[in-house]
């Protein structure tokens, strides 16, 4: 019996238990780097299945299954929740006010947990690591901490999935190359000699300078950066002044800068600084730029993505679709800076009613998607193991 068939049989017997895990996780969400109860729960379940998880400092853990050695096949799930109040009305809704799994991380975690448990019952010929990563939702992401703590030691390739409420349950979205975008945060503080609005010529008008940056900087970027890179700057916060007849001495704007091209991402910070300098100089104001680099785009490896698509078609011949590139950020990209791999989109819309969106308190996930995700990962394991003995790109184990 193949690995995928054994996963199917295990799910028939343990499916209700798996849904129970998801509902427990959903009702007990925890914010980034505070996932202590979540880590304890995962550790307890894994140990009940005869596994020996390794905790990271703080929160999160990983577990190895199968024979030791290098070139392990890894799967990553993110375990943190968002500071969003849940309004779904579910019986198992969040018990923590203002915190919820509104990005589907409870689904990701349940899929990975079930995968580890079912693989513990199989005599694997190749080592597998399942990583339960904390703090994906913070700006720089927890993936870099996992890597620093040795989470990728001995790993040759890595896979992940992300719940997608715009995709019907049963569908799996794959994409070669960039499937997400780099996301940076810009905070610009402008100072000037304030004064009365009746005498603007005697001031350095901070509000005018801020307005100039808000309108001109995105436009200038569109003329300095290749539009095919999907680079977009949007300001979402403006703070300046306290009275309509007084020009303030300082003000601040904050926004996000996103790009789908990793080479562009590496060059944006000095370009943005120089453009802001040229915009503000004529106003007589000064500025301070805090440029917070977030995460690079998730760049799916072509061979790994082909394997992922093949695994998905084995689960459902009609289930694999092309995923559009998202302008959102995802710290799974940091793993792909070290080893090849691929992230898939897991359809979780029931097919009825309104399609919802991630990061919203009303997000409803069709729990049938969990079984699809587990079977997808089981199929990846089966095909990866089979290809280790084949000549070609998989010779020697690495996915390139």
Coordinates of C-alpha atoms in Angstrom, one line a residue, residues 139-141 182-185 265 291-296 334:
X139 CA 6.3 42.2 9.9
X140 CA 9.6 40.4 9.6
X141 CA 8.0 37.0 10.3
X182 CA 7.6 41.6 -0.8
X183 CA 6.1 43.9 1.8
X184 CA 7.9 46.8 3.4
X185 CA 6.6 49.4 5.7
X265 CA 12.9 44.7 -3.7
X291 CA 12.2 52.0 6.1
X292 CA 11.2 48.6 7.6
X293 CA 12.1 45.8 5.2
X294 CA 9.6 43.0 5.6
X295 CA 9.8 39.7 3.7
X296 CA 10.8 38.9 0.1
X334 CA 12.7 33.1 4.0

